[in-house]
Amino acid sequence: MKTLVWVEHDNSHVKDATLAAVTAAAKLGEVHLLVAGSGCAAVADEAAKIEGVGKVHLADDAAYGHALAENVAPLIAKLMDSHDAVLFPATTNGKNIAPRVAALLDVMQISDILSVEGPDIFTRPIYAGNAIATVQTSDKKLVITVRGTAFAKAATSGGSGTVEAVSGEGDKGISSFVGAEIAKSERPELTSAKVIVSGGRALQNSENFHSVIEPLADKLGAAVGASRAAVDAGYVPNDYQVGQTGKIVAPEVYIAIGISGAIQHLAGMKDSKTIIAINKDEDAPIFQVADIGLVGDLFKIVPELTEKL
Amino acid sequence: MKVLVPVKRVLDYNVKPRVKVDGTGVDLANVKMSMNPFDEIAIEEAVRLKEKGVATEVVVVTIGVPKAETDVLLTARAMGADRAILIATEDEVEPLAVAKLLAKVAEEEQPGLVILGKQAIDDDSNQTGQMLAALLGWPQGTFASKVEISGDRVAVTREVDGGLETVDLKLPAIVTTDLRLNEPRYATLPNIMKAKTKPVAKKTIADYGIDVTPRLKTLKVVEPAKRTAGVKVGSVDELVEKLKSLGVAK
């Protein structure tokens, strides 16, 4: 089976989420990549070095600059003439584009796969991760998004792919990119961090969030996450949100501070290797999944912990 | 401009899903069903557009069991939708087939904007809006946290991995809602009473001539591997020791 993987990139480097999709694709067959963007030739060269990669299709055109689904989906649909499957990391770009490609090809997309059980059989979470469905597709072409935390990352070296330029229909003229507000952070990226320190509503306000959570995260070299309650209350921007509707993470260690552990939040972090919970309510649902729990006032515990580390 | 809002009846978000012991799915017998939370946000946004004088009519549509008429479509009308369309079926319909049915409804209704939830909290697919946009050849503004219409364009601020981004789309367009787009209003009792007089057009899938045969077959549904509660430590010092043994702290 010839598979195509959408490369998630920032115009200079391949993003980690891509590497898990490459691993999933390799279970299906020969791996080709698509690097689409504007002025992204360097990304294609980097992508060609990913282990196990054959061809890298490079679509370098102003129309693909901001991954607008209207422009990119027809390009991918055309490449599917010579591929059997296309895989996307389940990033916001992947989720935005993949279904549009699937509809153009008249196939049902398989969202957020956790495993490849056969050439046409996959597992995926439903009901916020409270159930795992095994599904078999009857479609001839496969369109799949891959949960990044469910697959190992392919090595970024050792590959010897060849870069080949491709072109599509360019700008469809129905959408344009206006601008972005990207939150700046010097900490590791949430979805690829080994350690995550996450805060919830109990932090009470933005100042506390910054003064309590962040020093601990910095001490541990951790990324900072948040529950939906903390995001909705405006303590931190929404791209910090871990959960069914935010980011899905599976770090080595997840430290949940002042987070009760609603279903929606657990869906985003319950595959973490070790979960540590700090909460004053000993009946909080988070303690039912936590490997290590400490009951008490976070405003006393967390500064003391930061101090002692 | 007419706004079309597709809604879905799903297991209430507060209910913990129970996987059936025979592995055929999640048990939906005798459990509370409600409107998908993202769809409530979609209706709220459409109604606000009407209140601002941007939209002239809000039409809701659902594909599902006939019972959806009394629960979700009534709620939708009580929130301010003008009329409803029920496409009745007892079968589960996949996002691709839903998108095809909605494309037919859009051809009939000619809306200027279709607002959908970004995903249903049961199948968690996050596909229907994008598929509908593809089938109609319309632009899409997914995961919207802000929608601003001016003339024949709509500016949609989207929640993306790194933060927010804004796209400018040519109408007619598709928008899918993220949780932060708005705070949906409650359907009050007088509005629910009034909603009962608002029309519901009853249709079947056969009326649209769409093949809804599933492409995906569910072989089994199981519970995820259970995590069990671990240990509780009594002091910060013990927690520090644990972190050291995990190799997280030095």
Coordinates of C-alpha atoms in Angstrom, one line a residue:
Chain A
M1 CA 0.0 0.0 0.0
K2 CA 1.3 3.4 -0.9
T3 CA 0.7 5.9 1.9
L4 CA 1.0 9.7 1.9
V5 CA 1.6 11.6 5.1
W6 CA 0.8 15.3 5.6
V7 CA 3.8 17.0 7.0
E8 CA 3.0 19.5 9.8
H9 CA 5.6 22.2 9.8
D10 CA 6.3 25.8 10.7
N11 CA 8.0 26.6 7.4
S12 CA 11.4 25.8 8.7
H13 CA 11.1 22.5 10.6
V14 CA 9.0 19.4 10.6
K15 CA 6.8 19.3 13.7
D16 CA 7.0 16.3 16.0
A17 CA 3.3 15.3 15.4
T18 CA 4.3 14.3 11.9
L19 CA 6.7 11.6 13.2
A20 CA 3.9 9.6 14.9
A21 CA 1.9 9.7 11.7
V22 CA 4.9 8.4 9.8
T23 CA 5.1 5.4 12.2
A24 CA 1.4 4.7 11.7
A25 CA 1.8 5.0 7.9
A26 CA 4.8 2.6 7.9
K27 CA 2.5 -0.1 9.3
L28 CA 0.4 0.2 6.1
G29 CA 3.2 0.3 3.5
E30 CA 5.5 2.5 1.6
V31 CA 5.7 6.0 3.1
H32 CA 5.6 9.2 1.0
L33 CA 5.3 12.7 2.5
L34 CA 3.7 15.8 1.4
V35 CA 5.2 19.1 2.3
A36 CA 2.9 21.9 1.3
G37 CA 3.5 25.6 2.0
S38 CA 5.1 28.7 0.8
G39 CA 8.9 28.9 0.8
C40 CA 9.2 25.5 2.6
A41 CA 11.9 23.7 0.5
A42 CA 14.1 23.4 3.7
V43 CA 11.3 21.5 5.4
A44 CA 11.2 19.0 2.5
D45 CA 15.0 18.4 2.8
E46 CA 14.5 17.8 6.5
A47 CA 11.5 15.5 5.9
A48 CA 13.5 13.4 3.4
K49 CA 15.8 12.4 6.2
I50 CA 13.0 10.9 8.4
E51 CA 13.7 7.2 8.7
G52 CA 11.8 5.0 6.2
V53 CA 10.6 7.8 4.0
G54 CA 10.6 7.2 0.2
K55 CA 9.4 10.2 -1.8
V56 CA 8.8 13.7 -0.5
H57 CA 6.3 15.6 -2.6
L58 CA 6.9 19.3 -2.3
A59 CA 4.1 21.7 -3.2
D60 CA 5.7 25.2 -2.8
D61 CA 3.1 27.8 -3.7
A62 CA 1.8 31.0 -2.0
A63 CA -1.7 29.4 -2.1
Y64 CA -0.5 26.7 0.4
G65 CA 1.2 29.2 2.7
H66 CA -1.3 28.9 5.6
A67 CA -2.6 25.4 5.0
L68 CA -6.0 26.7 3.9
A69 CA -8.1 23.6 3.5
E70 CA -9.9 25.0 0.4
N71 CA -6.6 25.1 -1.4
V72 CA -4.7 22.2 0.0
A73 CA -7.5 19.5 -0.1
P74 CA -7.8 19.4 -3.9
L75 CA -4.0 19.1 -4.1
I76 CA -4.1 16.1 -1.8
A77 CA -7.1 14.6 -3.5
K78 CA -5.1 14.7 -6.8
L79 CA -2.1 13.0 -5.2
M80 CA -4.4 10.2 -4.1
D81 CA -4.6 9.0 -7.7
S82 CA -1.2 7.5 -7.0
H83 CA -1.6 6.7 -3.3
D84 CA -3.8 4.3 -1.4
A85 CA -4.0 6.1 1.9
V86 CA -3.3 9.5 3.3
L87 CA -2.5 10.1 7.0
F88 CA -2.6 13.3 8.9
P89 CA -1.4 14.0 12.5
A90 CA -4.5 14.8 14.5
T91 CA -3.4 18.5 14.8
T92 CA -5.8 21.3 14.1
N93 CA -4.5 21.5 10.6
G94 CA -4.9 17.7 10.1
K95 CA -8.5 17.8 11.5
N96 CA -9.3 20.8 9.3
I97 CA -8.1 19.4 6.1
A98 CA -8.5 15.6 6.3
P99 CA -12.4 15.5 6.2
R100 CA -12.4 17.8 3.2
V101 CA -10.1 15.5 1.3
A102 CA -12.2 12.5 2.3
A103 CA -15.4 14.1 1.0
L104 CA -13.7 15.0 -2.3
L105 CA -12.7 11.3 -2.6
D106 CA -16.1 10.1 -1.4
V107 CA -14.7 8.1 1.5
M108 CA -15.4 8.0 5.2
Q109 CA -12.5 9.4 7.2
I110 CA -11.2 7.4 10.2
S111 CA -10.4 9.9 13.0
D112 CA -7.8 9.9 15.6
I113 CA -6.6 6.3 15.3
L114 CA -4.9 4.6 18.2
S115 CA -3.6 1.5 16.4
V116 CA -3.4 -0.2 13.1
E117 CA -4.9 -3.7 13.4
G118 CA -4.8 -4.6 9.7
P119 CA -4.7 -2.9 6.3
D120 CA -8.3 -1.9 6.8
I121 CA -8.8 -2.2 10.5
F122 CA -8.1 0.5 13.1
T123 CA -9.0 1.3 16.7
R124 CA -10.2 4.8 17.7
P125 CA -11.6 6.4 20.8
I126 CA -15.2 7.4 21.1
Y127 CA -17.2 9.1 23.9
A128 CA -14.3 11.2 25.1
G129 CA -12.1 8.1 25.3
N130 CA -14.5 6.2 27.5
A131 CA -14.8 3.5 24.8
I132 CA -12.5 2.2 22.2
A133 CA -14.0 1.1 18.9
T134 CA -12.4 -1.3 16.4
V135 CA -13.6 -0.3 12.9
Q136 CA -13.1 -1.9 9.5
T137 CA -13.4 0.3 6.4
S138 CA -14.8 -0.8 3.0
D139 CA -13.4 2.3 1.2
K140 CA -10.8 1.8 -1.4
K141 CA -8.8 4.9 -0.4
L142 CA -8.1 5.6 3.2
V143 CA -8.1 9.0 4.9
I144 CA -6.9 8.8 8.4
T145 CA -5.9 11.1 11.3
V146 CA -3.4 9.8 13.8
R147 CA -3.4 10.4 17.5
G148 CA 0.2 11.6 18.1
T149 CA 0.5 10.1 21.6
A150 CA -0.5 6.6 20.4
F151 CA 2.4 5.9 18.2
A152 CA 6.2 6.1 18.7
K153 CA 7.9 8.9 16.8
A154 CA 9.9 7.9 13.7
A155 CA 13.6 8.8 13.8
T156 CA 14.5 12.1 12.2
S157 CA 17.6 10.8 10.6
G158 CA 18.6 7.8 8.6
G159 CA 16.1 8.3 5.8
S160 CA 17.1 9.0 2.2
G161 CA 14.0 10.2 0.5
T162 CA 13.9 12.1 -2.7
V163 CA 12.2 15.4 -3.1
E164 CA 9.9 15.9 -6.0
A165 CA 8.0 19.0 -6.8
V166 CA 4.3 18.8 -7.3
S167 CA 1.7 21.3 -8.2
G168 CA -2.1 21.6 -7.7
E169 CA -4.8 24.0 -8.7
G170 CA -3.4 26.8 -6.5
D171 CA -5.6 29.4 -4.9
K172 CA -9.4 28.6 -5.2
G173 CA -10.1 32.2 -4.3
I174 CA -12.8 31.6 -1.7
S175 CA -10.7 32.0 1.5
S176 CA -7.7 33.9 2.7
F177 CA -5.5 34.1 5.7
V178 CA -5.8 37.3 7.7
G179 CA -3.5 36.9 10.7
A180 CA -2.6 34.9 13.7
E181 CA -2.0 35.4 17.4
I182 CA 0.4 32.8 18.4
A183 CA 1.1 32.4 22.1
K184 CA 4.8 32.6 22.8
S185 CA 6.4 30.2 25.1
E186 CA 10.0 29.1 25.9
R187 CA 8.8 26.0 27.5
P188 CA 8.5 22.7 25.7
E189 CA 5.5 22.2 23.4
L190 CA 2.6 20.7 25.3
T191 CA 2.0 17.7 23.0
S192 CA 5.6 16.5 23.0
A193 CA 6.7 17.4 26.5
K194 CA 8.0 14.6 28.8
V195 CA 6.6 16.4 31.9
I196 CA 3.5 18.5 32.1
V197 CA 2.4 20.6 35.0
S198 CA -1.3 21.5 34.7
G199 CA -3.5 23.9 36.7
G200 CA -7.2 24.1 37.2
R201 CA -9.9 26.4 38.5
A202 CA -8.6 26.2 42.0
L203 CA -5.7 28.5 41.1
Q204 CA -8.4 31.3 41.4
N205 CA -6.8 33.8 39.0
S206 CA -4.2 34.4 36.3
E207 CA -1.6 35.8 38.8
N208 CA -1.8 32.7 40.9
F209 CA -1.5 30.5 37.9
H210 CA 1.7 32.2 36.8
S211 CA 3.2 32.5 40.3
V212 CA 2.3 29.0 41.5
I213 CA 2.3 26.7 38.4
E214 CA 5.0 28.2 36.2
P215 CA 8.0 28.2 38.7
L216 CA 7.3 24.4 39.3
A217 CA 7.1 23.8 35.6
D218 CA 10.4 25.7 35.0
K219 CA 12.1 23.7 37.8
L220 CA 11.1 20.5 36.1
G221 CA 11.7 21.6 32.5
A222 CA 8.0 20.9 32.0
A223 CA 5.3 22.2 29.7
V224 CA 2.3 24.0 31.2
G225 CA -1.2 22.8 30.7
A226 CA -4.6 23.7 32.0
S227 CA -8.1 22.4 32.5
R228 CA -11.0 23.9 30.5
A229 CA -12.2 25.7 33.6
A230 CA -8.9 27.5 34.0
V231 CA -8.9 28.5 30.3
D232 CA -12.6 29.6 30.3
A233 CA -11.9 31.7 33.4
G234 CA -9.1 33.4 31.5
Y235 CA -6.2 32.3 33.6
V236 CA -4.3 31.2 30.5
P237 CA -4.8 31.2 26.7
N238 CA -6.9 28.4 25.2
D239 CA -4.0 26.6 23.5
Y240 CA -3.0 25.4 27.1
Q241 CA -6.1 23.4 27.3
V242 CA -5.8 19.6 27.9
G243 CA -8.9 17.6 27.2
Q244 CA -11.4 16.2 24.7
T245 CA -11.8 19.5 23.1
G246 CA -8.2 20.7 23.7
K247 CA -4.9 18.9 23.3
I248 CA -4.4 15.2 23.9
V249 CA -1.2 14.5 25.8
A250 CA 0.6 11.4 27.1
P251 CA 3.8 12.6 28.9
E252 CA 6.0 10.5 31.2
V253 CA 4.7 12.5 34.2
Y254 CA 1.5 14.6 34.3
I255 CA 1.1 16.8 37.4
A256 CA -2.5 17.9 37.9
I257 CA -2.8 20.8 40.3
G258 CA -6.2 22.0 41.5
I259 CA -7.9 19.9 38.8
S260 CA -10.9 17.9 39.8
G261 CA -10.7 15.4 36.9
A262 CA -13.9 15.8 34.8
I263 CA -14.4 13.2 32.1
Q264 CA -13.6 15.9 29.5
H265 CA -10.2 16.5 31.1
L266 CA -9.3 12.9 31.7
A267 CA -9.9 12.2 28.0
G268 CA -6.9 14.4 27.2
M269 CA -4.4 13.0 29.7
K270 CA -5.3 9.6 31.0
D271 CA -2.7 7.9 28.9
S272 CA 0.1 9.7 30.7
K273 CA 2.6 7.2 32.2
T274 CA 2.5 8.6 35.7
I275 CA -0.2 10.9 37.0
I276 CA 0.3 13.0 40.1
A277 CA -2.6 14.9 41.6
I278 CA -2.5 17.7 44.1
N279 CA -6.0 18.6 45.3
K280 CA -7.6 19.7 48.6
D281 CA -10.7 17.6 47.9
E282 CA -9.8 14.0 48.7
D283 CA -12.9 12.7 46.9
A284 CA -11.9 14.5 43.6
P285 CA -12.2 12.1 40.7
I286 CA -8.6 12.8 39.7
F287 CA -7.5 10.7 42.6
Q288 CA -9.2 7.6 41.0
V289 CA -6.7 7.7 38.1
A290 CA -3.7 9.3 39.9
D291 CA -0.7 7.1 40.6
I292 CA 0.5 9.5 43.3
G293 CA -1.8 11.8 45.2
L294 CA -1.3 14.5 47.8
V295 CA -4.3 16.0 49.5
G296 CA -3.9 19.5 50.7
D297 CA -3.9 23.2 49.9
L298 CA -2.0 23.8 46.6
F299 CA -1.0 27.3 47.7
K300 CA 1.0 25.7 50.5
I301 CA 2.1 22.5 48.7
V302 CA 3.2 23.7 45.3
P303 CA 5.6 26.5 46.5
E304 CA 7.1 24.1 49.1
L305 CA 7.5 21.5 46.4
T306 CA 9.1 24.0 44.0
E307 CA 11.4 25.1 46.8
K308 CA 12.5 21.5 47.7
L309 CA 13.2 20.4 44.1
Chain B
M1 CA -29.5 35.8 4.9
K2 CA -30.7 32.4 6.0
V3 CA -28.6 30.4 8.5
L4 CA -28.8 26.6 8.6
V5 CA -27.9 24.9 11.8
P6 CA -27.5 21.1 11.8
V7 CA -27.9 19.6 15.3
K8 CA -27.4 16.1 16.8
R9 CA -29.0 14.2 19.6
V10 CA -26.3 12.5 21.8
L11 CA -25.8 11.0 25.2
D12 CA -25.9 13.8 27.7
Y13 CA -22.4 15.0 28.4
N14 CA -22.8 14.5 32.1
V15 CA -23.5 10.8 31.8
K16 CA -20.7 8.4 32.0
P17 CA -21.0 6.1 29.0
R18 CA -21.3 2.3 29.7
V19 CA -19.9 -0.1 27.2
K20 CA -22.3 -3.0 26.5
V21 CA -20.9 -6.3 27.7
D22 CA -21.4 -7.9 24.3
G23 CA -19.0 -5.3 22.8
T24 CA -21.4 -4.0 20.2
G25 CA -21.4 -0.4 21.4
V26 CA -22.3 2.0 24.2
D27 CA -25.6 1.3 26.1
L28 CA -28.0 4.1 25.2
A29 CA -31.1 2.4 26.7
N30 CA -32.8 4.5 29.3
V31 CA -30.1 7.2 29.6
K32 CA -30.5 10.9 29.3
M33 CA -30.0 12.2 25.7
S34 CA -29.5 15.9 24.9
M35 CA -28.4 18.2 22.2
N36 CA -24.7 18.0 21.4
P37 CA -23.1 20.9 23.4
F38 CA -21.2 22.2 20.3
D39 CA -24.5 22.4 18.5
E40 CA -26.1 24.5 21.2
I41 CA -23.3 27.0 20.6
A42 CA -24.1 26.9 16.9
I43 CA -27.7 27.7 17.5
E44 CA -26.8 30.5 19.9
E45 CA -24.5 32.0 17.3
A46 CA -27.2 31.8 14.6
V47 CA -29.8 33.4 16.9
R48 CA -27.4 36.2 17.8
L49 CA -26.8 36.9 14.1
K50 CA -30.6 37.2 13.7
E51 CA -30.9 39.5 16.7
K52 CA -28.2 41.7 15.2
G53 CA -30.2 41.8 12.0
V54 CA -27.6 40.0 10.0
A55 CA -29.6 36.8 9.6
T56 CA -33.2 36.8 8.5
E57 CA -34.2 33.2 9.4
V58 CA -32.6 30.4 11.4
V59 CA -33.4 26.8 10.3
V60 CA -32.4 23.8 12.3
V61 CA -32.1 20.3 10.9
T62 CA -31.4 17.0 12.5
I63 CA -30.9 13.5 11.2
G64 CA -31.9 10.8 13.7
V65 CA -34.6 9.0 15.6
P66 CA -38.1 10.5 15.5
K67 CA -37.9 11.2 19.2
A68 CA -35.3 13.9 18.3
E69 CA -38.3 16.1 17.4
T70 CA -39.5 16.5 20.9
D71 CA -36.2 16.9 22.6
V72 CA -33.5 18.5 20.5
L73 CA -35.6 20.2 17.9
L74 CA -37.9 21.6 20.5
T75 CA -35.0 23.0 22.5
A76 CA -33.5 24.5 19.3
R77 CA -36.7 26.3 18.5
A78 CA -37.1 27.4 22.0
M79 CA -33.6 29.0 21.8
G80 CA -34.8 31.0 18.9
A81 CA -34.7 28.9 15.7
D82 CA -37.6 29.7 13.4
R83 CA -38.3 26.3 12.0
A84 CA -36.9 22.8 12.0
I85 CA -36.4 19.9 9.6
L86 CA -36.4 16.3 10.9
I87 CA -34.9 13.7 8.7
A88 CA -36.0 10.6 10.5
T89 CA -34.0 7.3 10.7
E90 CA -33.5 4.6 13.2
D91 CA -30.0 3.8 11.9
E92 CA -26.7 5.5 12.8
V93 CA -25.6 7.7 9.9
E94 CA -21.9 8.4 9.3
P95 CA -20.5 11.9 8.9
L96 CA -20.0 11.4 5.1
A97 CA -23.7 10.5 4.7
V98 CA -24.8 13.2 7.0
A99 CA -22.8 15.7 5.0
K100 CA -24.4 14.5 1.8
L101 CA -27.9 14.8 3.3
L102 CA -27.0 18.3 4.6
A103 CA -25.7 19.3 1.1
K104 CA -29.2 18.4 -0.3
V105 CA -30.9 20.4 2.4
A106 CA -28.5 23.3 1.7
E107 CA -29.4 23.1 -2.0
E108 CA -33.1 23.4 -1.1
E109 CA -32.8 26.0 1.5
Q110 CA -30.0 28.2 0.0
P111 CA -28.6 29.4 3.3
G112 CA -25.9 32.1 3.3
L113 CA -24.2 30.4 6.2
V114 CA -24.2 26.9 7.8
I115 CA -23.1 26.7 11.4
L116 CA -22.3 23.3 12.9
G117 CA -20.7 22.1 16.1
K118 CA -17.0 21.2 15.6
Q119 CA -17.6 17.6 16.7
A120 CA -20.3 15.4 18.3
I121 CA -19.3 14.2 21.7
D122 CA -20.4 10.6 21.0
D123 CA -18.4 9.6 17.8
D124 CA -15.8 12.4 18.3
S125 CA -15.3 12.5 14.5
N126 CA -14.9 16.2 13.9
Q127 CA -15.7 15.7 10.2
T128 CA -19.2 16.7 9.1
G129 CA -18.7 20.5 8.7
Q130 CA -15.5 20.0 6.6
M131 CA -17.1 17.3 4.5
L132 CA -20.2 19.5 3.9
A133 CA -17.9 22.4 2.8
A134 CA -16.1 20.1 0.4
L135 CA -19.4 18.7 -1.1
L136 CA -20.8 22.3 -1.6
G137 CA -17.4 23.7 -2.7
W138 CA -17.8 26.4 0.0
P139 CA -15.0 27.7 2.2
Q140 CA -14.8 26.5 5.9
G141 CA -14.0 28.3 9.1
T142 CA -13.5 25.4 11.6
F143 CA -13.1 25.6 15.4
A144 CA -14.5 29.2 15.4
S145 CA -14.2 31.4 18.5
K146 CA -15.4 34.5 16.8
V147 CA -17.6 35.1 13.7
E148 CA -17.9 38.5 12.0
I149 CA -20.0 39.0 8.9
S150 CA -19.6 42.0 6.7
G151 CA -21.2 42.2 3.3
D152 CA -20.5 39.0 1.4
R153 CA -17.6 37.9 3.6
V154 CA -17.2 36.4 7.0
A155 CA -14.1 36.7 9.2
V156 CA -13.7 33.6 11.4
T157 CA -11.2 33.5 14.3
R158 CA -10.2 29.9 14.7
E159 CA -8.7 28.1 17.7
V160 CA -5.5 26.5 16.3
D161 CA -2.7 24.6 18.0
G162 CA -0.4 27.6 18.6
G163 CA -3.1 30.1 19.5
L164 CA -5.6 31.8 17.3
E165 CA -5.8 32.6 13.6
T166 CA -8.2 34.5 11.5
V167 CA -9.4 33.6 8.0
D168 CA -11.6 35.6 5.6
L169 CA -14.2 33.5 3.8
K170 CA -16.5 34.3 0.9
L171 CA -20.1 33.6 1.6
P172 CA -21.9 31.2 1.5
A173 CA -19.6 29.5 3.9
I174 CA -19.4 26.8 6.6
V175 CA -18.5 27.5 10.2
T176 CA -17.9 25.0 13.0
T177 CA -18.1 26.1 16.6
D178 CA -15.6 25.8 19.3
L179 CA -16.6 26.0 23.0
R180 CA -15.5 29.6 23.4
L181 CA -17.6 31.1 20.7
N182 CA -20.4 32.0 23.0
E183 CA -22.5 31.0 26.1
P184 CA -25.7 29.4 24.9
R185 CA -28.9 30.7 26.5
Y186 CA -31.4 28.5 28.4
A187 CA -34.7 27.6 26.8
T188 CA -37.2 29.2 29.1
L189 CA -40.6 27.6 29.7
P190 CA -42.6 30.3 27.9
N191 CA -40.2 29.9 24.9
I192 CA -40.6 26.1 25.0
M193 CA -44.4 26.6 24.9
K194 CA -44.1 29.0 22.0
A195 CA -41.6 26.7 20.2
K196 CA -44.3 24.0 19.9
T197 CA -46.1 26.2 17.4
K198 CA -43.1 26.7 15.2
P199 CA -43.1 24.3 12.2
V200 CA -41.2 21.0 11.8
A201 CA -40.9 19.5 8.4
K202 CA -40.8 15.8 8.6
K203 CA -38.7 14.0 6.0
T204 CA -37.0 10.6 5.6
I205 CA -33.7 9.7 4.1
A206 CA -35.4 8.3 1.0
D207 CA -36.7 11.8 0.2
Y208 CA -33.2 12.9 -0.6
G209 CA -32.1 9.9 -2.6
I210 CA -28.8 9.5 -0.7
D211 CA -27.1 6.2 -0.2
V212 CA -26.3 6.1 3.5
T213 CA -24.8 2.6 3.7
P214 CA -22.0 2.8 6.3
R215 CA -18.5 2.6 5.0
L216 CA -17.1 1.8 8.4
K217 CA -18.1 -1.4 10.2
T218 CA -17.7 -1.4 14.0
L219 CA -16.2 -4.8 14.8
K220 CA -16.2 -4.2 18.6
V221 CA -16.4 -1.6 21.3
V222 CA -14.5 -2.1 24.5
E223 CA -13.7 -0.2 27.6
P224 CA -10.3 1.4 27.6
A225 CA -7.6 -0.1 29.9
K226 CA -8.5 1.0 33.4
R227 CA -6.2 3.1 35.5
T228 CA -6.4 2.3 39.1
A229 CA -5.8 4.7 42.0
G230 CA -2.3 4.6 43.2
V231 CA -0.9 5.7 46.5
K232 CA -1.5 8.9 48.5
V233 CA 1.6 10.5 50.0
G234 CA 1.4 12.4 53.2
S235 CA 3.9 15.2 52.7
V236 CA 5.7 17.3 50.2
D237 CA 8.9 15.5 51.1
E238 CA 7.5 12.1 50.2
L239 CA 6.3 13.6 46.9
V240 CA 9.8 15.0 46.2
E241 CA 11.2 11.5 46.8
K242 CA 8.7 10.0 44.4
L243 CA 9.6 12.6 41.7
K244 CA 13.2 11.7 42.2
S245 CA 12.6 8.0 41.8
L246 CA 10.7 8.8 38.6
G247 CA 13.8 10.6 37.3
V248 CA 11.8 13.8 37.0
A249 CA 13.8 15.6 39.7
K250 CA 17.4 15.5 40.7

